[in-house]
Coordinates of C-alpha atoms and ligand atoms in Angstrom, one line a residue:
Chain A
X1 CA 225.9 102.6 60.3
X2 CA 222.7 101.1 61.7
X3 CA 222.4 97.4 61.6
X4 CA 219.0 95.7 61.9
X5 CA 219.1 92.1 63.2
X6 CA 216.0 90.9 61.3
X7 CA 216.1 87.6 63.2
X8 CA 215.6 89.5 66.4
X9 CA 213.3 92.3 65.3
X10 CA 209.6 92.0 66.4
X11 CA 208.4 94.6 63.8
X12 CA 206.8 96.9 66.3
X13 CA 207.6 100.3 64.9
X14 CA 208.8 101.8 68.2
X15 CA 212.2 102.7 66.6
X16 CA 210.4 104.4 63.7
X17 CA 208.4 106.5 66.2
X18 CA 211.5 107.9 68.0
X19 CA 213.8 108.5 65.0
X20 CA 214.5 112.2 64.8
X21 CA 215.5 112.0 61.1
X22 CA 212.6 109.9 59.9
X23 CA 215.1 107.5 58.6
X24 CA 213.3 104.3 59.5
X25 CA 210.2 102.7 57.9
X26 CA 208.4 99.5 59.0
X27 CA 207.2 97.5 56.0
X28 CA 205.3 94.4 57.2
X29 CA 208.1 92.4 59.0
X30 CA 211.2 94.4 58.2
X31 CA 212.7 97.7 59.1
X32 CA 214.2 99.8 56.3
X33 CA 216.9 102.4 57.0
X34 CA 217.5 105.2 54.6
X35 CA 220.4 107.6 54.1
X36 CA 218.9 110.2 56.4
X37 CA 220.2 108.3 59.4
X38 CA 222.4 110.5 61.5
X39 CA 223.7 107.7 63.7
X40 CA 222.2 109.2 66.9
X41 CA 221.6 105.9 68.5
X42 CA 218.1 106.7 69.9
X43 CA 216.4 103.8 68.2
X44 CA 219.0 101.3 69.5
X45 CA 218.2 102.2 73.1
X46 CA 214.4 102.1 72.5
X47 CA 214.2 98.8 70.8
X48 CA 212.5 96.4 73.2
X49 CA 214.3 93.4 71.8
X50 CA 217.8 94.9 71.2
X51 CA 217.6 94.3 67.5
X52 CA 219.4 97.5 66.5
X53 CA 223.0 98.2 66.7
X54 CA 225.2 101.1 65.5
X55 CA 228.6 100.2 64.1
X56 CA 231.6 102.4 63.4
X57 CA 231.5 103.9 59.9
X58 CA 234.9 102.2 59.1
X59 CA 233.3 98.8 59.2
X60 CA 230.6 99.8 56.7
Chain B
X1 CA 191.7 107.2 42.1
X2 CA 189.7 110.1 43.6
X3 CA 187.7 110.4 46.8
X4 CA 186.7 112.9 49.5
X5 CA 188.8 111.5 52.3
X6 CA 191.9 109.3 52.6
X7 CA 192.5 107.6 55.9
X8 CA 196.0 106.2 56.4
X9 CA 196.0 103.3 58.8
X10 CA 193.2 100.9 59.8
X11 CA 193.7 100.7 63.5
X12 CA 190.9 101.8 65.9
X13 CA 191.5 105.5 65.1
X14 CA 191.4 105.1 61.3
X15 CA 188.4 102.7 61.2
X16 CA 186.3 105.0 63.4
X17 CA 187.2 108.0 61.3
X18 CA 186.4 106.1 58.1
X19 CA 183.1 104.8 59.5
X20 CA 181.8 108.1 60.8
X21 CA 182.8 110.0 57.6
X22 CA 181.3 107.3 55.3
X23 CA 178.1 107.2 57.3
X24 CA 177.8 110.9 56.8
X25 CA 178.0 110.5 53.1
X26 CA 181.7 111.0 52.2
X27 CA 183.5 108.9 49.7
X28 CA 186.2 107.4 51.9
X29 CA 189.3 105.3 51.1
X30 CA 191.2 103.7 54.0
X31 CA 194.7 102.4 53.5
X32 CA 196.4 99.8 55.6
X33 CA 200.0 98.8 54.9
X34 CA 199.7 95.4 56.5
X35 CA 198.2 92.5 54.7
X36 CA 196.1 91.6 57.8
X37 CA 194.3 94.3 59.8
X38 CA 195.2 94.2 63.5
X39 CA 197.9 91.6 63.2
X40 CA 200.5 91.4 64.6
X41 CA 198.9 92.8 67.8
X42 CA 200.8 95.6 69.7
X43 CA 198.6 95.8 72.7
X44 CA 197.7 94.5 76.2
X45 CA 194.0 94.8 75.1
X46 CA 192.5 96.3 78.3
X47 CA 189.7 98.9 78.0
X48 CA 187.1 100.5 80.2
X49 CA 183.7 98.8 79.6
X50 CA 181.7 102.0 80.0
X51 CA 183.9 104.0 77.7
X52 CA 183.9 101.3 75.0
X53 CA 180.1 100.9 75.2
X54 CA 179.7 104.5 74.3
X55 CA 181.6 103.9 71.0
X56 CA 180.6 100.5 69.9
X57 CA 178.3 97.6 70.9
X58 CA 180.4 95.0 72.6
X59 CA 180.5 91.7 70.7
X60 CA 181.5 88.4 72.4
X61 CA 183.5 87.6 69.3
X62 CA 186.1 90.1 70.3
X63 CA 185.8 90.3 74.1
X64 CA 188.2 87.7 75.5
X65 CA 187.4 88.3 79.2
X66 CA 185.6 90.6 81.6
X67 CA 187.4 91.5 84.8
X68 CA 186.2 92.5 88.2
X69 CA 188.8 95.2 88.8
X70 CA 192.4 96.0 89.1
X71 CA 195.1 95.1 91.7
X72 CA 198.0 97.4 92.0
X73 CA 201.1 96.0 93.7
X74 CA 203.7 98.3 95.3
X75 CA 207.4 97.3 95.2
X76 CA 207.2 95.8 98.7
X77 CA 204.1 93.7 97.8
X78 CA 201.4 95.8 99.4
X79 CA 198.3 95.7 97.3
X80 CA 195.5 98.1 96.3
X81 CA 192.3 96.7 94.9
X82 CA 190.0 98.7 92.8
X83 CA 186.7 97.4 91.5
X84 CA 185.8 98.0 87.9
X85 CA 182.0 98.1 87.8
X86 CA 181.0 101.1 89.9
X87 CA 183.3 103.8 88.7
X88 CA 184.1 103.0 85.1
X89 CA 187.8 102.5 85.8
X90 CA 190.5 102.0 83.3
X91 CA 189.9 98.3 82.8
X92 CA 186.9 96.1 82.4
X93 CA 187.2 94.2 79.1
X94 CA 190.2 92.4 77.8
X95 CA 189.8 92.3 74.0
X96 CA 191.0 90.1 71.2
X97 CA 192.5 93.0 69.1
X98 CA 193.1 90.8 66.0
X99 CA 189.3 90.3 65.8
X100 CA 188.4 93.7 67.2
X101 CA 190.4 95.8 64.8
X102 CA 189.0 93.8 61.8
X103 CA 185.5 94.2 63.1
X104 CA 185.9 98.0 63.3
X105 CA 187.3 98.0 59.7
X106 CA 184.3 95.9 58.7
X107 CA 182.0 98.5 60.2
X108 CA 183.8 101.2 58.2
X109 CA 183.4 99.1 55.0
X110 CA 179.8 98.5 55.7
X111 CA 179.2 102.2 56.1
X112 CA 180.6 102.6 52.6
X113 CA 184.3 103.1 53.0
X114 CA 186.7 101.4 50.6
X115 CA 189.3 99.5 52.5
X116 CA 192.6 98.7 50.9
X117 CA 195.1 96.3 52.6
X118 CA 198.7 95.8 51.8
X119 CA 198.6 99.4 50.7
X120 CA 201.2 101.7 52.2
X121 CA 201.1 105.5 52.0
X122 CA 204.4 106.7 50.7
X123 CA 204.0 110.5 50.8
X124 CA 201.7 113.4 50.1
X125 CA 200.7 114.7 46.7
X126 CA 200.8 118.4 46.1
X127 CA 199.8 120.8 43.3
X128 CA 200.9 124.4 43.5
X129 CA 201.5 124.1 47.2
X130 CA 198.1 122.6 47.9
X131 CA 197.7 119.1 49.2
X132 CA 195.9 116.9 46.7
X133 CA 196.1 113.4 48.2
X134 CA 198.6 110.6 48.9
X135 CA 200.9 108.5 46.9
X136 CA 200.9 104.8 47.9
X137 CA 202.0 101.4 47.0
X138 CA 199.3 98.8 46.5
X139 CA 200.6 95.3 46.6
X140 CA 203.9 96.6 45.1
X141 CA 202.3 98.8 42.5
X142 CA 202.3 102.6 42.7
X143 CA 199.0 104.3 43.1
X144 CA 197.8 107.9 43.5
X145 CA 194.8 108.6 45.6
X146 CA 193.4 112.1 45.2
X147 CA 191.5 113.7 48.1
X148 CA 191.3 117.2 49.6
X149 CA 191.8 115.8 53.2
X150 CA 194.1 113.2 54.5
X151 CA 193.7 111.6 58.0
X152 CA 196.9 110.3 59.6
X153 CA 195.8 107.3 61.7
X154 CA 199.1 105.6 61.2
X155 CA 199.9 104.8 64.8
X156 CA 203.2 105.0 66.8
X157 CA 205.3 104.9 63.6
X158 CA 203.3 107.8 62.0
X159 CA 204.7 109.5 59.0
X160 CA 201.7 111.5 57.8
X161 CA 202.4 114.3 60.2
X162 CA 206.1 114.4 59.4
X163 CA 205.4 114.7 55.7
X164 CA 203.2 117.7 56.5
X165 CA 205.9 119.3 58.6
X166 CA 204.6 118.3 62.0
X167 CA 207.5 116.9 64.1
X168 CA 205.9 113.9 65.9
X169 CA 209.2 112.1 66.7
X170 CA 209.0 110.9 70.3
X171 CA 211.8 111.7 72.7
X172 CA 213.0 108.7 74.8
X173 CA 211.2 110.1 77.9
X174 CA 208.0 110.3 75.9
X175 CA 207.6 106.7 74.9
X176 CA 207.1 103.5 76.9
X177 CA 209.1 100.6 75.3
X178 CA 207.2 97.4 75.8
X179 CA 207.3 93.6 75.6
X180 CA 204.6 91.1 76.3
X181 CA 204.0 87.4 76.5
X182 CA 200.7 85.6 76.2
X183 CA 201.3 83.4 79.2
X184 CA 199.6 80.3 80.5
X185 CA 200.0 79.7 84.2
X186 CA 197.9 78.4 87.1
X187 CA 198.9 81.5 89.0
X188 CA 197.1 83.9 86.6
X189 CA 194.3 85.7 88.3
X190 CA 191.4 85.4 85.8
X191 CA 189.3 88.0 87.5
X192 CA 191.6 91.0 88.0
X193 CA 194.0 93.1 85.9
X194 CA 197.2 93.3 87.8
X195 CA 199.8 96.1 87.8
X196 CA 203.2 95.7 89.4
X197 CA 205.2 98.9 90.3
X198 CA 208.9 99.3 91.1
X199 CA 212.0 100.8 89.7
X200 CA 213.7 97.4 89.6
X201 CA 210.7 95.6 88.1
X202 CA 209.9 98.3 85.4
X203 CA 211.8 101.6 85.5
X204 CA 209.4 104.4 84.8
X205 CA 206.7 102.0 83.9
X206 CA 205.0 98.9 85.2
X207 CA 204.4 95.2 84.6
X208 CA 200.8 94.2 83.8
X209 CA 198.8 91.0 83.7
X210 CA 195.6 91.3 81.8
X211 CA 193.7 88.0 81.9
X212 CA 192.1 86.5 78.8
X213 CA 190.4 83.6 80.6
X214 CA 191.4 80.0 81.5
X215 CA 194.7 80.9 83.2
X216 CA 196.0 82.8 80.1
X217 CA 197.0 86.4 80.3
X218 CA 198.8 89.2 78.5
X219 CA 201.7 89.6 80.8
X220 CA 203.8 92.5 79.7
X221 CA 206.1 95.4 80.7
X222 CA 206.5 99.0 79.8
X223 CA 209.8 100.8 80.5
X224 CA 210.2 104.5 80.0
X225 CA 212.4 105.1 77.0
X226 CA 214.8 107.4 78.9
X227 CA 215.4 104.6 81.5
X228 CA 215.8 101.8 79.0
X229 CA 218.7 100.4 77.1
X230 CA 218.8 98.1 74.1
X231 CA 216.6 95.2 74.9
X232 CA 215.7 96.2 78.5
X233 CA 212.0 95.4 78.3
X234 CA 212.2 91.8 77.1
X235 CA 215.1 91.1 79.6
X236 CA 213.2 92.5 82.6
X237 CA 210.0 90.8 81.5
X238 CA 211.8 87.4 81.4
X239 CA 213.1 88.1 84.9
X240 CA 209.7 89.0 86.2
X241 CA 208.1 85.9 84.7
X242 CA 210.8 83.7 86.1
X243 CA 210.1 85.0 89.6
X244 CA 206.3 85.4 89.5
X245 CA 205.3 82.6 87.1
X246 CA 208.2 80.2 87.1
X247 CA 206.2 77.4 85.4
X248 CA 204.5 79.8 83.0
X249 CA 204.3 78.8 79.3
X250 CA 204.8 81.5 76.7
X251 CA 202.3 81.1 73.8
X252 CA 203.0 84.3 72.0
X253 CA 205.4 87.2 72.3
X254 CA 205.1 90.8 71.0
X255 CA 206.8 94.1 71.4
X256 CA 205.8 97.7 70.9
X257 CA 206.0 101.4 71.8
X258 CA 203.3 103.6 73.4
X259 CA 203.5 107.4 73.2
X260 CA 203.4 109.0 76.6
X261 CA 204.3 112.5 75.5
X262 CA 201.1 114.3 76.5
X263 CA 199.3 116.5 74.0
X264 CA 201.6 117.6 71.2
X265 CA 201.6 121.2 69.9
X266 CA 199.7 120.6 66.7
X267 CA 197.8 117.7 65.2
X268 CA 196.6 119.5 62.0
X269 CA 198.1 121.0 58.9
X270 CA 196.6 122.2 55.6
X271 CA 194.5 119.2 54.5
X272 CA 195.8 117.0 57.3
X273 CA 194.3 115.7 60.6
X274 CA 196.2 113.3 62.9
X275 CA 194.2 110.9 65.1
X276 CA 195.1 108.3 67.8
X277 CA 198.7 107.2 68.4
X278 CA 199.7 109.2 65.4
X279 CA 198.5 112.3 67.3
X280 CA 200.2 110.9 70.5
X281 CA 196.7 110.8 72.1
X282 CA 197.4 107.7 74.3
X283 CA 197.2 108.1 78.1
X284 CA 200.6 109.0 79.6
X285 CA 199.9 107.1 82.8
X286 CA 198.3 103.9 81.7
X287 CA 199.6 103.8 78.1
X288 CA 196.0 103.0 77.1
X289 CA 195.2 104.4 73.7
X290 CA 192.3 102.5 72.2
X291 CA 189.5 104.6 73.6
X292 CA 191.2 107.9 72.9
X293 CA 192.0 106.8 69.4
X294 CA 188.4 105.9 68.8
X295 CA 187.1 109.1 70.3
X296 CA 189.4 111.2 68.2
X297 CA 188.4 109.2 65.1
X298 CA 184.7 110.0 65.8
X299 CA 185.6 113.7 66.1
X300 CA 187.7 113.7 63.0
X301 CA 185.1 111.8 60.9
X302 CA 182.4 114.3 61.9
X303 CA 184.6 117.3 61.1
X304 CA 185.6 115.8 57.8
X305 CA 182.0 115.2 56.9
X306 CA 181.2 118.8 57.8
X307 CA 184.2 120.6 56.1
X308 CA 185.1 118.6 53.0
X309 CA 181.8 119.4 51.2
X310 CA 182.4 123.1 51.9
X311 CA 186.0 122.8 50.7
X312 CA 187.3 124.2 54.0
X313 CA 190.2 122.0 54.8
X314 CA 193.0 124.5 55.4
X315 CA 194.7 124.5 58.8
X316 CA 192.7 127.4 60.1
X317 CA 189.4 125.6 59.3
X318 CA 190.7 122.4 61.0
X319 CA 191.3 124.2 64.3
X320 CA 187.8 123.0 65.2
X321 CA 189.4 119.5 65.5
X322 CA 192.2 120.8 67.7
X323 CA 189.6 122.6 69.9
X324 CA 187.3 119.6 70.2
X325 CA 189.9 117.0 71.1
X326 CA 191.8 119.2 73.4
X327 CA 188.6 120.1 75.3
X328 CA 187.6 116.5 75.7
X329 CA 190.2 113.7 75.8
X330 CA 193.0 116.3 75.8
X331 CA 192.2 117.4 79.3
X332 CA 192.9 114.1 80.9
X333 CA 195.9 113.4 78.6
X334 CA 197.5 116.7 79.7
X335 CA 196.8 116.1 83.4
X336 CA 198.0 112.6 83.3
X337 CA 201.2 113.6 81.5
X338 CA 202.0 116.0 84.4
X339 CA 201.3 113.2 86.9
X340 CA 203.4 110.8 85.0
X341 CA 206.3 113.2 84.8
X342 CA 206.2 113.3 88.6
X343 CA 205.6 109.6 89.2
X344 CA 208.4 108.3 87.1
X345 CA 211.0 109.8 89.4
X346 CA 209.6 108.4 92.6
X347 CA 211.7 105.9 94.5
X348 CA 210.5 102.5 95.5
X349 CA 210.2 103.8 99.1
X350 CA 208.0 106.6 97.9
X351 CA 205.8 104.2 96.0
X352 CA 205.5 101.9 99.1
X353 CA 204.7 104.9 101.3
X354 CA 202.0 106.0 98.9
X355 CA 200.5 102.6 98.9
X356 CA 200.5 102.3 102.7
X357 CA 198.9 105.7 103.0
X358 CA 195.7 104.1 101.5
X359 CA 195.5 101.6 104.4
X360 CA 192.0 101.5 105.8
X361 CA 190.5 103.8 103.1
X362 CA 187.8 102.5 100.9
X363 CA 189.1 103.0 97.4
X364 CA 187.4 100.1 95.8
X365 CA 185.1 102.4 93.8
X366 CA 187.5 105.0 92.6
X367 CA 188.8 105.6 89.1
X368 CA 192.3 106.8 88.4
X369 CA 191.5 110.4 89.0
X370 CA 189.6 109.6 92.3
X371 CA 192.6 107.6 93.5
X372 CA 195.0 110.4 92.7
X373 CA 192.8 112.7 94.7
X374 CA 192.9 110.5 97.8
X375 CA 196.7 110.0 97.4
X376 CA 197.2 113.8 97.3
X377 CA 195.0 114.2 100.4
X378 CA 196.9 111.5 102.3
X379 CA 200.4 112.6 101.2
X380 CA 200.2 116.4 101.0
X381 CA 204.0 116.8 101.3
X382 CA 205.2 114.1 99.0
X383 CA 202.6 115.0 96.3
X384 CA 202.7 118.8 96.8
X385 CA 203.5 119.3 93.2
X386 CA 200.5 117.4 92.1
X387 CA 198.0 119.4 94.2
X388 CA 197.1 122.0 91.6
X389 CA 196.5 119.2 89.0
X390 CA 194.0 117.2 90.9
X391 CA 190.9 119.3 91.5
Ligands
FAD401 C1 202.6 96.7 74.5 C2 201.4 97.6 74.3 C3 200.3 97.5 75.2 C4 199.2 98.3 75.0 N1 198.1 98.1 75.8 C5 197.0 98.8 75.7 C6 195.9 98.5 76.5 O1 195.8 97.6 77.3 N2 194.8 99.3 76.3 C7 194.7 100.3 75.4 O2 193.7 101.0 75.3 N3 195.8 100.6 74.7 C8 197.0 99.9 74.8 N4 198.0 100.1 74.0 C9 198.0 101.2 73.0 C10 197.1 100.9 71.8 O3 197.6 99.7 71.3 C11 197.2 102.0 70.8 O4 197.0 103.2 71.5 C12 196.1 101.9 69.7 O5 196.4 100.7 68.9 C13 196.1 103.1 68.9 O6 195.3 103.0 67.8 P1 195.6 103.7 66.4 O7 194.5 103.4 65.5 O8 195.9 105.1 66.7 O9 197.0 103.1 65.9 P2 197.3 101.6 65.5 O10 196.4 100.6 66.2 O11 198.8 101.4 65.7 O12 197.0 101.5 63.9 C14 197.8 102.2 63.0 C15 197.8 101.4 61.7 O13 198.3 102.2 60.7 C16 199.0 101.4 59.8 N5 200.0 102.2 59.1 C17 201.1 102.8 59.6 N6 201.7 103.5 58.6 C18 201.0 103.3 57.4 C19 201.2 103.7 56.1 N7 202.2 104.5 55.7 N8 200.3 103.3 55.2 C20 199.2 102.5 55.5 N9 199.0 102.1 56.8 C21 199.9 102.5 57.7 C22 199.7 100.4 60.7 O14 200.0 99.2 60.0 C23 198.6 100.1 61.7 O15 197.7 99.1 61.4 C24 199.2 99.3 74.1 C25 200.3 99.5 73.2 C26 201.4 98.6 73.3 C27 202.5 98.8 72.4
SF4_402 S1 212.0 98.7 67.8 FE1 213.3 96.9 67.5 S2 211.7 95.2 67.4 FE2 210.6 97.1 67.1 S3 210.6 97.4 64.8 FE3 212.4 98.5 65.6 S4 214.1 97.1 65.4 FE4 212.2 95.9 65.3
SF4_403 S1 220.4 106.0 64.7 FE1 219.1 107.9 65.1 S2 218.9 108.7 63.0 FE2 219.7 106.6 62.7 S3 217.8 105.4 62.4 FE3 218.3 105.3 64.6 S4 217.1 107.0 65.5 FE4 217.2 107.4 63.3

């Protein structure tokens, strides 16, 4: 599952631009993640602030 | 609500489209999901003076500073200096985007466009397979806006194209992931934009310092997505600032992503035109996107004004947009993409060698293209692959 650290996020939309599943949306200062996320991890590597993290499904 | 044209996004691309289309008589509605246009800023704010002047009359209210030129620093510290004035280089003005973006939206409003803030497009409306407008959320309430043509000017996080079946998702190698501080430091050069190259400083990108006057500058970094890891940009920027401006005071910080994908396959669909960052029209070498976004906006606004009254908004009719932007801004975007693909794999030694090869050559008056020409001439072997691009 994708976790967004809202205290770190700089609401820039870079993650939204790279998501191959169009699972992310930037709404003012927060990032929404929908069910289309395929846990590919692309967004976590792109985030300039390191605000995104993929956790194992078991923890979800 | 009904209109002739919906523009999604009120950045430079959207506002120029809305302005040009409204001036030509279309009934235009421009949506902006943020409550404040232009804020938070995602930009280093550097533009070419000459190019900007062709699009809008410069206003001291949104010009923070004028620079004399650019300094490019190789990994070993060797410097190249390029002057701005003669050749219309890539830099010249450093803007105040918060004010600039709002001024462009104001121009659109004054031309007759309806501007709606805190209004987010949610998807496309369709009837019998034909696009009929967008669904949106206006301050939390749902809203339908009917129009035969929708302009996607929704920036790096663009969805309009995706809704219409255009895959605009950026691969990691096609985006620069960026961080920036507004920095106060005695060591800031108020007269020159600075670029620092090097694989340790900024893998596949560069560090910049764009002065805003009085020892304040946008000091930022772009790292190629494929060479970045979670949080790399802000970490490397902190390291750079610690070394170069140890006493520097950080007054603001921001992050962002810039498309460096080069021209994408298609930027139109039935009833849809993409402009600016949404169409991935930013420059793959510099990451500059303001001018291209504005130019594309002018083209799209003109074309909308021409085709909407005739009811010709299917993909085939919209090919005129593809043709016009690819023949103009598209040419340098395509060339610079190829150059970028080559440059991101150069070692620091290569970068140093290239810089040294300019020793004793007067390059002060060259623009980016001219500089590349000289580099290819001086380094025929190293830059063999670029020869066919630079003519
Ligand atoms: C760190 C950084 C530094 C940069 N430095 C420079 C530079 O020095 N010079 C330069 O020329 N360029 C620079 N750029 C690039 C430049 O900022 C962009 O190319 C430019 O802003 C593109 O304009 P645009 O109108 O296409 O998109 P944007 O300015 O991004 O505007 C898009 C707008 O659409 C809105 N939007 C998105 N989705 C929706 C929706 N669903 N509904 C309603 N509204 C929506 C957004 O909120 C936004 O306001 C930089 C970019 C970054 C990230
Ligand atoms: S890339 Fe990172 S900082 Fe930017 S919006 Fe996404 S989570 Fe936030
Ligand atoms: S992990 Fe992949 S699919 Fe999920 S939100 Fe991030 S980029 Fe999109």
